[in-house]
mmCIF file of C-alpha atoms in Angstrom:
data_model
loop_
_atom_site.group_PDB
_atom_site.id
_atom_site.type_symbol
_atom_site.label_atom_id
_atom_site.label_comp_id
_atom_site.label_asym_id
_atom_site.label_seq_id
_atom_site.Cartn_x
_atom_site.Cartn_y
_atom_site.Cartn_z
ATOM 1 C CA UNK E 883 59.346 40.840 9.175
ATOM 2 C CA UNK E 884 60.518 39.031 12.279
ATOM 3 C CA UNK E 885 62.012 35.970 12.154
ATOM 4 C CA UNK E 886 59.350 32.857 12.233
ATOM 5 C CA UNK E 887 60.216 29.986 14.997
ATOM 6 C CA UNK E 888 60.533 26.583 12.826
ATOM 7 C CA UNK E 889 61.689 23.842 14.906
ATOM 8 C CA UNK E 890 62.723 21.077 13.029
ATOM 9 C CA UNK E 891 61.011 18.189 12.740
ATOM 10 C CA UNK E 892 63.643 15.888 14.456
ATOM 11 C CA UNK E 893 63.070 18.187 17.855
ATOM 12 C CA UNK E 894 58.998 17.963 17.719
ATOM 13 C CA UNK E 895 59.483 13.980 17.477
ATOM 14 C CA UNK E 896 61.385 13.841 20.095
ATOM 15 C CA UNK E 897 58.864 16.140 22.013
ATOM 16 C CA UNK E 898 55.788 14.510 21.528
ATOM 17 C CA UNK E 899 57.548 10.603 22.052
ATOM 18 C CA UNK E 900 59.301 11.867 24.950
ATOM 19 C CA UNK E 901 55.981 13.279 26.368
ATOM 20 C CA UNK E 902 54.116 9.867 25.215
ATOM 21 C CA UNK E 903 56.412 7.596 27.226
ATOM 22 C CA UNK E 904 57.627 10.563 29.614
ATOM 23 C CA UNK E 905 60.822 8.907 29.424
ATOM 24 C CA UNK E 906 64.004 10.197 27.498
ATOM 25 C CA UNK E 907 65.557 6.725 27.340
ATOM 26 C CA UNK E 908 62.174 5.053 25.637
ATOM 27 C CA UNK E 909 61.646 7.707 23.203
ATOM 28 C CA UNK E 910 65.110 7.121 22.212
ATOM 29 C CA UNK E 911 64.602 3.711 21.921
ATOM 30 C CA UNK E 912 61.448 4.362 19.652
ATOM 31 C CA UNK E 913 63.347 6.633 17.668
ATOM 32 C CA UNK E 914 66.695 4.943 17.736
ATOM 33 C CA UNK E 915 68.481 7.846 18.631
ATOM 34 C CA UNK E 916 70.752 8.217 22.157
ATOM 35 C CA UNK E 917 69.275 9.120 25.319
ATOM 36 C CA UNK E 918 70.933 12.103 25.186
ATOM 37 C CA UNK E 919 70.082 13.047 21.827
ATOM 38 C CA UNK E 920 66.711 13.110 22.954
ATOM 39 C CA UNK E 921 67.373 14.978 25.421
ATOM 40 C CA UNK E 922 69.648 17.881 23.687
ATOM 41 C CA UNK E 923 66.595 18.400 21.279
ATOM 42 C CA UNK E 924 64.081 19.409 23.943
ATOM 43 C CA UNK E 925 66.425 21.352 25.495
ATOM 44 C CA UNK E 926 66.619 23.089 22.138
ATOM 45 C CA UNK E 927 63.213 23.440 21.749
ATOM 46 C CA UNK E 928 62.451 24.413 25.131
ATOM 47 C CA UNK E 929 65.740 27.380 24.540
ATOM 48 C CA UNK E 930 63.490 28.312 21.387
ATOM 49 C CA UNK E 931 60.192 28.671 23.183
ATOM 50 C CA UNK E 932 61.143 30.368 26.519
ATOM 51 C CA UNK E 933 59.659 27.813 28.088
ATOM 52 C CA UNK E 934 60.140 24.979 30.056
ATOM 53 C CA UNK E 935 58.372 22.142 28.827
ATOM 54 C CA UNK E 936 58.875 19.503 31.305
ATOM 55 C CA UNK E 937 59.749 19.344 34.781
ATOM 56 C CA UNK E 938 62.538 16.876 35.455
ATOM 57 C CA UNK E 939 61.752 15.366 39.241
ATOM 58 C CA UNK E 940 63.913 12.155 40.366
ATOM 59 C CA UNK E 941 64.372 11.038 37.310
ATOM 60 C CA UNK E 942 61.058 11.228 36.043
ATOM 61 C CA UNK E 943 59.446 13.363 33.309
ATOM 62 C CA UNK E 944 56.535 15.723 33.963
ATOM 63 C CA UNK E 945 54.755 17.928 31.470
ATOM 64 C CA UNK E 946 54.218 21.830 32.342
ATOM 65 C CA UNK E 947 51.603 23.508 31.715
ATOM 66 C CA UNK E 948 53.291 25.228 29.028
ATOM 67 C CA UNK E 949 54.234 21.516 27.302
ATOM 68 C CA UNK E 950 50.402 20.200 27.909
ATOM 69 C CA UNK E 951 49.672 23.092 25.364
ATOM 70 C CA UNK E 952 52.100 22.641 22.751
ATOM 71 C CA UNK E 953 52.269 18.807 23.413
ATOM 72 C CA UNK E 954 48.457 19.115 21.600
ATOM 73 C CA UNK E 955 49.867 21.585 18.975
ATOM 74 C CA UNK E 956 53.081 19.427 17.715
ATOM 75 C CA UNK E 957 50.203 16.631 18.106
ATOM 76 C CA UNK E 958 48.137 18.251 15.174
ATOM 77 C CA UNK E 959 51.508 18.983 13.039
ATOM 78 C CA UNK E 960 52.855 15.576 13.128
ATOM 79 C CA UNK E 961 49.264 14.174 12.655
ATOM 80 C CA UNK E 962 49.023 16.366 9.562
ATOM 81 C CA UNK E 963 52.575 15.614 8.100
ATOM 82 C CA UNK E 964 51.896 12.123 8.462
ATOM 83 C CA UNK E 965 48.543 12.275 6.662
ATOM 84 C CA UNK E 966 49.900 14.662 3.809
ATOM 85 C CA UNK E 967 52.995 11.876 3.400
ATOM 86 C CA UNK E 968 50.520 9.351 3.186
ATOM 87 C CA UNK E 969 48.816 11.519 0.484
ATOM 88 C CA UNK E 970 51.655 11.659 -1.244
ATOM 89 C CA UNK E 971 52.983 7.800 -1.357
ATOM 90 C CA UNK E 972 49.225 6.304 -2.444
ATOM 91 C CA UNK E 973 49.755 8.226 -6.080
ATOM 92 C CA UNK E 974 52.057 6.639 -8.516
ATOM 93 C CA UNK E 975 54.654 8.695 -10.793
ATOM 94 C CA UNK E 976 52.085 8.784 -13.681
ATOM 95 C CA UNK E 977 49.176 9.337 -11.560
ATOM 96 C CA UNK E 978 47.360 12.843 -11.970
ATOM 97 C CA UNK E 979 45.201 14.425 -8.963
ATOM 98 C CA UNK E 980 41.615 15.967 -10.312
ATOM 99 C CA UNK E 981 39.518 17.931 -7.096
ATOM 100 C CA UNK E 982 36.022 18.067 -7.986
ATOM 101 C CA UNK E 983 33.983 20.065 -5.995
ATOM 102 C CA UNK E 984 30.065 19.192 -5.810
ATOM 103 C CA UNK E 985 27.332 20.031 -3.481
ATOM 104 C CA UNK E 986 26.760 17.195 -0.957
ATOM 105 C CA UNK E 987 23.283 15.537 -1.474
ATOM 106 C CA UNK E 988 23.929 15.590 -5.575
ATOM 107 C CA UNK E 989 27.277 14.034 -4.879
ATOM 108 C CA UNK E 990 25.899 11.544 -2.445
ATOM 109 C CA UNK E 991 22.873 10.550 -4.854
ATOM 110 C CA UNK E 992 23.889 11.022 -8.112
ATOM 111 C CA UNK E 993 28.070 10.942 -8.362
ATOM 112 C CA UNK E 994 29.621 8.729 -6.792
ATOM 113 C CA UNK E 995 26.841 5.517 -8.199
ATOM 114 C CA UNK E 996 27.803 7.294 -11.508
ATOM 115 C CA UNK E 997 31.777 7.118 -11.185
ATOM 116 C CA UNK E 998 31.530 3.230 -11.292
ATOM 117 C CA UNK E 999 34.288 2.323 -14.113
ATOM 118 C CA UNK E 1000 35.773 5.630 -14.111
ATOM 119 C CA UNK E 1001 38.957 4.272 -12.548
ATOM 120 C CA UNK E 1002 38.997 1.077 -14.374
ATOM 121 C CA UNK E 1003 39.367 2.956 -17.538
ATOM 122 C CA UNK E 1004 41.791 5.660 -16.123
ATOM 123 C CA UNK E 1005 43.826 3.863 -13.973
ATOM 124 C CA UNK E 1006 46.344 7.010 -13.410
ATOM 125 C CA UNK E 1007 43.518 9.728 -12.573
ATOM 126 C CA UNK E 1008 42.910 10.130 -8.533
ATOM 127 C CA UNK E 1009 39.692 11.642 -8.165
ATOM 128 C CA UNK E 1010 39.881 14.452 -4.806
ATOM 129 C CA UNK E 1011 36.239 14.608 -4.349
ATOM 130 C CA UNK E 1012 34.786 17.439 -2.052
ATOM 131 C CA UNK E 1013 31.651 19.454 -0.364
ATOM 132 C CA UNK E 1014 31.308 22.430 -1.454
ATOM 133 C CA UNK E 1015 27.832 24.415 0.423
ATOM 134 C CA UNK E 1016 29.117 27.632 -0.435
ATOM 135 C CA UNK E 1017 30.036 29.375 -4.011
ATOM 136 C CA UNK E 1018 33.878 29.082 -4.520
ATOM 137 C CA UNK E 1019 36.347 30.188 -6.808
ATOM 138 C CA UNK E 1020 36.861 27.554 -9.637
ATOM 139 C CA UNK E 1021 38.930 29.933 -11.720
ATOM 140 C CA UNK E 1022 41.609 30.525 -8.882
ATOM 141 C CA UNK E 1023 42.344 26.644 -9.100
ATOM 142 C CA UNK E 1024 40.462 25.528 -5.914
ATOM 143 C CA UNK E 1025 38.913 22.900 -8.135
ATOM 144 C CA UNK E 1026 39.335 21.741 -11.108
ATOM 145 C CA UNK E 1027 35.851 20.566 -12.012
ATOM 146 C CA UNK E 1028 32.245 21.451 -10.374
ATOM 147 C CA UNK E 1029 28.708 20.790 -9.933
ATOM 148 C CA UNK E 1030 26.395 22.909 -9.570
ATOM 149 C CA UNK E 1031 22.869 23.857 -9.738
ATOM 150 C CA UNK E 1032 21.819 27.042 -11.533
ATOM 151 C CA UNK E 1033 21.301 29.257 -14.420
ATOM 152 C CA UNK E 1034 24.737 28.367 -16.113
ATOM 153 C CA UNK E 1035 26.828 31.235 -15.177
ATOM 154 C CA UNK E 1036 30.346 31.551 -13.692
ATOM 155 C CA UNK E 1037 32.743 33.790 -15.074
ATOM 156 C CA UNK E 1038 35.985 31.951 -16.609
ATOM 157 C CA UNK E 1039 34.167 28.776 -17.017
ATOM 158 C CA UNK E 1040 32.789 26.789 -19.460
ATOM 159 C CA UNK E 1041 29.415 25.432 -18.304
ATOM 160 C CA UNK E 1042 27.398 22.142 -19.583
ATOM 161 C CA UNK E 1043 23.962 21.898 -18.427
ATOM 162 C CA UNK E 1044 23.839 18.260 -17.200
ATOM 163 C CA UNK E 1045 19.746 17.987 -16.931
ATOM 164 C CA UNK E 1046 16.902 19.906 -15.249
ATOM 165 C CA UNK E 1047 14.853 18.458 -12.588
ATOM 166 C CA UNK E 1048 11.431 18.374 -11.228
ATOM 167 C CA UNK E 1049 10.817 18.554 -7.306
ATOM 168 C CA UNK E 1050 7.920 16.435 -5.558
ATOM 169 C CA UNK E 1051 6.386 16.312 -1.805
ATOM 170 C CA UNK E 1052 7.963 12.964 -0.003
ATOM 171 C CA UNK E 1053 7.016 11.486 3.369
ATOM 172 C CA UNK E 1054 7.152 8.163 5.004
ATOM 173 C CA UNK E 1055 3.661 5.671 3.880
ATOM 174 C CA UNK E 1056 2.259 6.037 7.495
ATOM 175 C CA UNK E 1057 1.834 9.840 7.544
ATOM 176 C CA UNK E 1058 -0.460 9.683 4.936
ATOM 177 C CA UNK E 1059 -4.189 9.865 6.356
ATOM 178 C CA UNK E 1060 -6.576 6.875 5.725
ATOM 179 C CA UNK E 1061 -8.642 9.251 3.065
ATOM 180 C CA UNK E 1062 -6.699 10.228 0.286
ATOM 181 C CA UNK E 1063 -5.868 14.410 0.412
ATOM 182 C CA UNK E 1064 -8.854 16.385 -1.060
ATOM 183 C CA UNK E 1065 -6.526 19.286 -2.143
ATOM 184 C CA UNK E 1066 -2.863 20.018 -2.148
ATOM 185 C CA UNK E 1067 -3.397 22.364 0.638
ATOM 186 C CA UNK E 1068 -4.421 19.261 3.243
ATOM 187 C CA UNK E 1069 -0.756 19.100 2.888
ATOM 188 C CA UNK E 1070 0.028 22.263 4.738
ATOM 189 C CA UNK E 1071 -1.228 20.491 8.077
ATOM 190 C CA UNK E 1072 1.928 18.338 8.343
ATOM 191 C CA UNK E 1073 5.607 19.454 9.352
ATOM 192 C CA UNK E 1074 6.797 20.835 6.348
ATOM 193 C CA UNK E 1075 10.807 20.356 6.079
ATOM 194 C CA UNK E 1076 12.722 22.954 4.538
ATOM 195 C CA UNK E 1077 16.050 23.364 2.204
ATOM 196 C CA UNK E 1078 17.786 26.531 3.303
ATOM 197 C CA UNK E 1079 19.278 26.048 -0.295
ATOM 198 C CA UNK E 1080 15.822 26.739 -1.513
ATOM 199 C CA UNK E 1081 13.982 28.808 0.770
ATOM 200 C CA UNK E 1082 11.215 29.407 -1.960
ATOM 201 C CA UNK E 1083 10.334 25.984 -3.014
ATOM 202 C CA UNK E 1084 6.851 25.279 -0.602
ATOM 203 C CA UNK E 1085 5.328 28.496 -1.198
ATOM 204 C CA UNK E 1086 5.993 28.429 -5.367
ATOM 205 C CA UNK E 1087 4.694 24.427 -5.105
ATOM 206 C CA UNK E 1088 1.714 25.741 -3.368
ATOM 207 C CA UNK E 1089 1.601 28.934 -5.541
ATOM 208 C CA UNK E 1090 1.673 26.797 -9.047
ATOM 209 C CA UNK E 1091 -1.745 25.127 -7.392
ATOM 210 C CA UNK E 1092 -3.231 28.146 -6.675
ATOM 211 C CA UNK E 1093 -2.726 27.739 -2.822
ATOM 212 C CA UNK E 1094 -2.087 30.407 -0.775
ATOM 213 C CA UNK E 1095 -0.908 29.145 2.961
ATOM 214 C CA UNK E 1096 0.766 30.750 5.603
ATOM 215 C CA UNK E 1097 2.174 27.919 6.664
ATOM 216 C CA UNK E 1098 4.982 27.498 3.414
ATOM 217 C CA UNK E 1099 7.918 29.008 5.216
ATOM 218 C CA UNK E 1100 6.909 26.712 8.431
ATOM 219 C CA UNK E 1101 9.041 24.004 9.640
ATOM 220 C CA UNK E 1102 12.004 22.786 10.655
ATOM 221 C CA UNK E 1103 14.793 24.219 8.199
ATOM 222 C CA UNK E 1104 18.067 21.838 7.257
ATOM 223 C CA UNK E 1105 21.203 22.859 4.775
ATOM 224 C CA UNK E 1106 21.401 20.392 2.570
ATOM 225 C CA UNK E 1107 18.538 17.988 0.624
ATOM 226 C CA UNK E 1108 20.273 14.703 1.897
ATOM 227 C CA UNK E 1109 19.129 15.729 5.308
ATOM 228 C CA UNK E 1110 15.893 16.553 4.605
ATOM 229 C CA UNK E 1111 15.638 13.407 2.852
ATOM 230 C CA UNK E 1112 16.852 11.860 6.489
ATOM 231 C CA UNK E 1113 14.046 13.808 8.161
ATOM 232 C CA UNK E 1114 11.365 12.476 6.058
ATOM 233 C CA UNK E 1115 12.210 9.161 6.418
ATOM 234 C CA UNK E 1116 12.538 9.394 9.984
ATOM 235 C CA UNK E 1117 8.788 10.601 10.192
ATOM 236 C CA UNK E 1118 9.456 14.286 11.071
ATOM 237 C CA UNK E 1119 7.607 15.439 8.122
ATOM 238 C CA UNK E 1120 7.128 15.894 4.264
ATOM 239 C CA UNK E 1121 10.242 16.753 1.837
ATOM 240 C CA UNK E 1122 10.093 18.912 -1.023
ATOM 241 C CA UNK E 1123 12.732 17.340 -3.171
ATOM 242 C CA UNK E 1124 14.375 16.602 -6.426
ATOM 243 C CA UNK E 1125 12.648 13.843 -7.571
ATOM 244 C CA UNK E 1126 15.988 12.438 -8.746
ATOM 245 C CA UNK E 1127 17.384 12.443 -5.764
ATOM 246 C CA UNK E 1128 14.756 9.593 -3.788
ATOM 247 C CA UNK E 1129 14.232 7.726 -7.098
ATOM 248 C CA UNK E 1130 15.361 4.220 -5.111
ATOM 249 C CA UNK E 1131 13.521 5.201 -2.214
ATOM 250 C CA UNK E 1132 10.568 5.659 -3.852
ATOM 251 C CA UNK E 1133 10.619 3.111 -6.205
ATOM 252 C CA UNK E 1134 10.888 0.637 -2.645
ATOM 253 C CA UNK E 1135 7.983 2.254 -1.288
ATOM 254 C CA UNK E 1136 10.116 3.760 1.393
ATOM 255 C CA UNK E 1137 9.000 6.966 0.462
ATOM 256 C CA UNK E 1138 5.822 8.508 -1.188
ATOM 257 C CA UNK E 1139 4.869 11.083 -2.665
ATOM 258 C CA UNK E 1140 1.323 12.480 -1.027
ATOM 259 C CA UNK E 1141 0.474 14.537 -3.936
ATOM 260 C CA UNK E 1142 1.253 14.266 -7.479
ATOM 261 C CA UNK E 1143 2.460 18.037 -8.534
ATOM 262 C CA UNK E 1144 5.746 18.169 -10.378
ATOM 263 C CA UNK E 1145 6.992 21.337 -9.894
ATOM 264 C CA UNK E 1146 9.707 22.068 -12.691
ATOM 265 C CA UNK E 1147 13.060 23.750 -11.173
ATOM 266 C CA UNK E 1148 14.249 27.278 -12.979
ATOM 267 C CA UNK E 1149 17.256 26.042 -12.838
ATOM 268 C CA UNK E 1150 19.651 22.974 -13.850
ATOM 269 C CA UNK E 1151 22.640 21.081 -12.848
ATOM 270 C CA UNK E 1152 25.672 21.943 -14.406
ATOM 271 C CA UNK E 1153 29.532 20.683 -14.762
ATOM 272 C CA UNK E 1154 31.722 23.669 -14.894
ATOM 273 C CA UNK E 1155 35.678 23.349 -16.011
ATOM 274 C CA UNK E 1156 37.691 26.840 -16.351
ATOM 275 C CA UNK E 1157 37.532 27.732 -19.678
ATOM 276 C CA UNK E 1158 41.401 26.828 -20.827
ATOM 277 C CA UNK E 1159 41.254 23.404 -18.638
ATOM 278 C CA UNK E 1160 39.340 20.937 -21.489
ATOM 279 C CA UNK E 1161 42.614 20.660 -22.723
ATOM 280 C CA UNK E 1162 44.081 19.081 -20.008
ATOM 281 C CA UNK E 1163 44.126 15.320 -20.386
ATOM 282 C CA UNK E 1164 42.415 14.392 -16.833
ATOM 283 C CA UNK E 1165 39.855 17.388 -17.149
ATOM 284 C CA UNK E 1166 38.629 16.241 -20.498
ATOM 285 C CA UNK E 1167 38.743 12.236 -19.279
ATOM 286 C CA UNK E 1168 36.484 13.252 -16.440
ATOM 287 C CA UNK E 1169 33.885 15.725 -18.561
ATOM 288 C CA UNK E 1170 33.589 13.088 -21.391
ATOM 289 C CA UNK E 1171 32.524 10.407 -18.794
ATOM 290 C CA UNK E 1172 30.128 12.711 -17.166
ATOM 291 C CA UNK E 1173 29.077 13.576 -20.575
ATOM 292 C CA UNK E 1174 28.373 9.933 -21.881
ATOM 293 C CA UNK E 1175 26.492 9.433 -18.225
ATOM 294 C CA UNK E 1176 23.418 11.992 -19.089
ATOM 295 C CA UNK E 1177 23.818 11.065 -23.031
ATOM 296 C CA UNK E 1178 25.686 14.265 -24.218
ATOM 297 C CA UNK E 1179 28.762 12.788 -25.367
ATOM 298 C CA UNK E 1180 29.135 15.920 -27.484
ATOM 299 C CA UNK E 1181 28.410 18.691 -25.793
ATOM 300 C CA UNK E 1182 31.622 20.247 -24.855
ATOM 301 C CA UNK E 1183 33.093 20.104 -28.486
ATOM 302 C CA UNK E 1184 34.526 23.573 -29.471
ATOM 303 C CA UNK E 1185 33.207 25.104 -26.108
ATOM 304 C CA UNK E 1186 29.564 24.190 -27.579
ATOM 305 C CA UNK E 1187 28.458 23.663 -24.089
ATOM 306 C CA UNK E 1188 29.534 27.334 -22.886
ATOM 307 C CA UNK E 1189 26.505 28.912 -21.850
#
């Protein structure tokens, strides 16, 4: 394996001021080194790279090419260290990191107004709280609790079905037409928005009716529910959502729903925790709340809640 090239982190500082000020004396003032400290350090680094990274013209400094491009390299390092340090110093000794990984609109709408308290009553627990569009690996340690929606299955987990949900047509009160729809089908003759997450969901609403439209898979198409959400209260068309999820906006008449169908989901949201984590202090501080949240404080006893 051939040797990697690690400068140290004394020479990329003195790169990047150095090119900042593109002077060796003020960089050595803002680092409180000697001027030609500074200087020996590039020289280093240029002696490791092979490249000249400045041009030195009547006592001015003048970036090559070469140093433009690794001037915005050492740029993303140093931003990265700094961020990571900062990290770092925000946790106390006692305090214990927990990543939870959730899909974006259900994190958005029903989380985060649900983790009110949580820190008040554990005070050393730093909740890492992430995206997650795509399936990922919660056994390999990428998380350490998810949501998700589904049947219940992931292998190495323990999963708690959280609640079901019902899904219902939204739009904005002006799109609606001054006589009330005759049929659910009237519906088909607006923009229909569309969850790439459930590419299925117009045509089974329309199906459970008895409906049969060739205009279901029409429309514009958006990844997640919180955008479609966006669209449909911008006036581009009617949502098919979770009825959970617009439960403020509907209850403020922002949104309304153009025809009463409930169409049950097949499947439910679920917190999932590999199967040896519940014994973890923070992992079991976290379920419990969720737990107590949707009125199951005990589901997760014994691995009850295994499905």
């Amino acid at each position: 394996m051939s040797k990697r090239l690690l400068p140290t982190m004394a020479a990329l500082q003195c790169f990047e001021s150095a090119a900042r000020h593109m002077s060796f004396t003020r960089a050595a003032e803002e680092l409180h080194l000697t001027q030609s400290a500074v200087s020996k350090q590039v020289a280093q680094l240029e002696e490791m790279l092979q490249h000249l990274l400045f041009h030195r013209v009547r006592r001015r400094l003048q970036l090559t090419p070469a140093g433009e491009l690794y001037l915005a390299e050492v740029n993303k390092i140093l931003t990265q260290v700094d961020i990571s340090s900062r990290y770092i110093l925000s946790y106390g000794g006692e305090t214990e990191v927990l990543r939870v990984a959730t899909q974006p609109t259900f994190g958005a709408r029903w989380l985060i107004p649900n983790l009110k308290g949580f820190t008040k009553r554990n005070p050393n627990i730093h909740l890492d709280i992430r995206n997650e569009l795509e399936p990922f690996d919660l056994v390999q340690a990428k998380a350490d609790v998810a949501f998700f929606y589904g049947q219940g299955s992931w292998p190495g987990a323990t999963c708690i079905e959280l609640f079901g949900e019902d899904v219902v047509p939204v739009c904005l009160p002006e799109m609606l037409p001054d006589r009330p729809f005759a049929n659910a089908g009237e519906l088909a003759d607006l923009v229909l928005l569309q969850c790439t997450s459930r590419p299925e969901s117009w045509h089974e609403w329309f199906e459970e009716q008895g409906i049969n439209t060739e205009h279901s898979y029409h429309g514009p198409r958006f990844d997640t529910f919180y955008m479609c959400i966006r669209a449909a209260q911008s006036g581009c068309g009617v949502a098919l959502v979770p009825r959970f999820l617009v439960e403020d906006e509907l209850a403020e008449a922002k949104l309304v729903i153009p025809w009463e169908h409930h169409k049950v989901s097949q499947g439910a949201h679920f917190i999932a925790y590999a199967e040896q984590s519940i014994d973890i202090p923070k992992v079991r501080a976290f379920v419990d709340w969720i737990l107590e949240k949707v009125g199951k404080p005990d589901a997760h006893e014994f691995g009850s809640g295994s499905l």
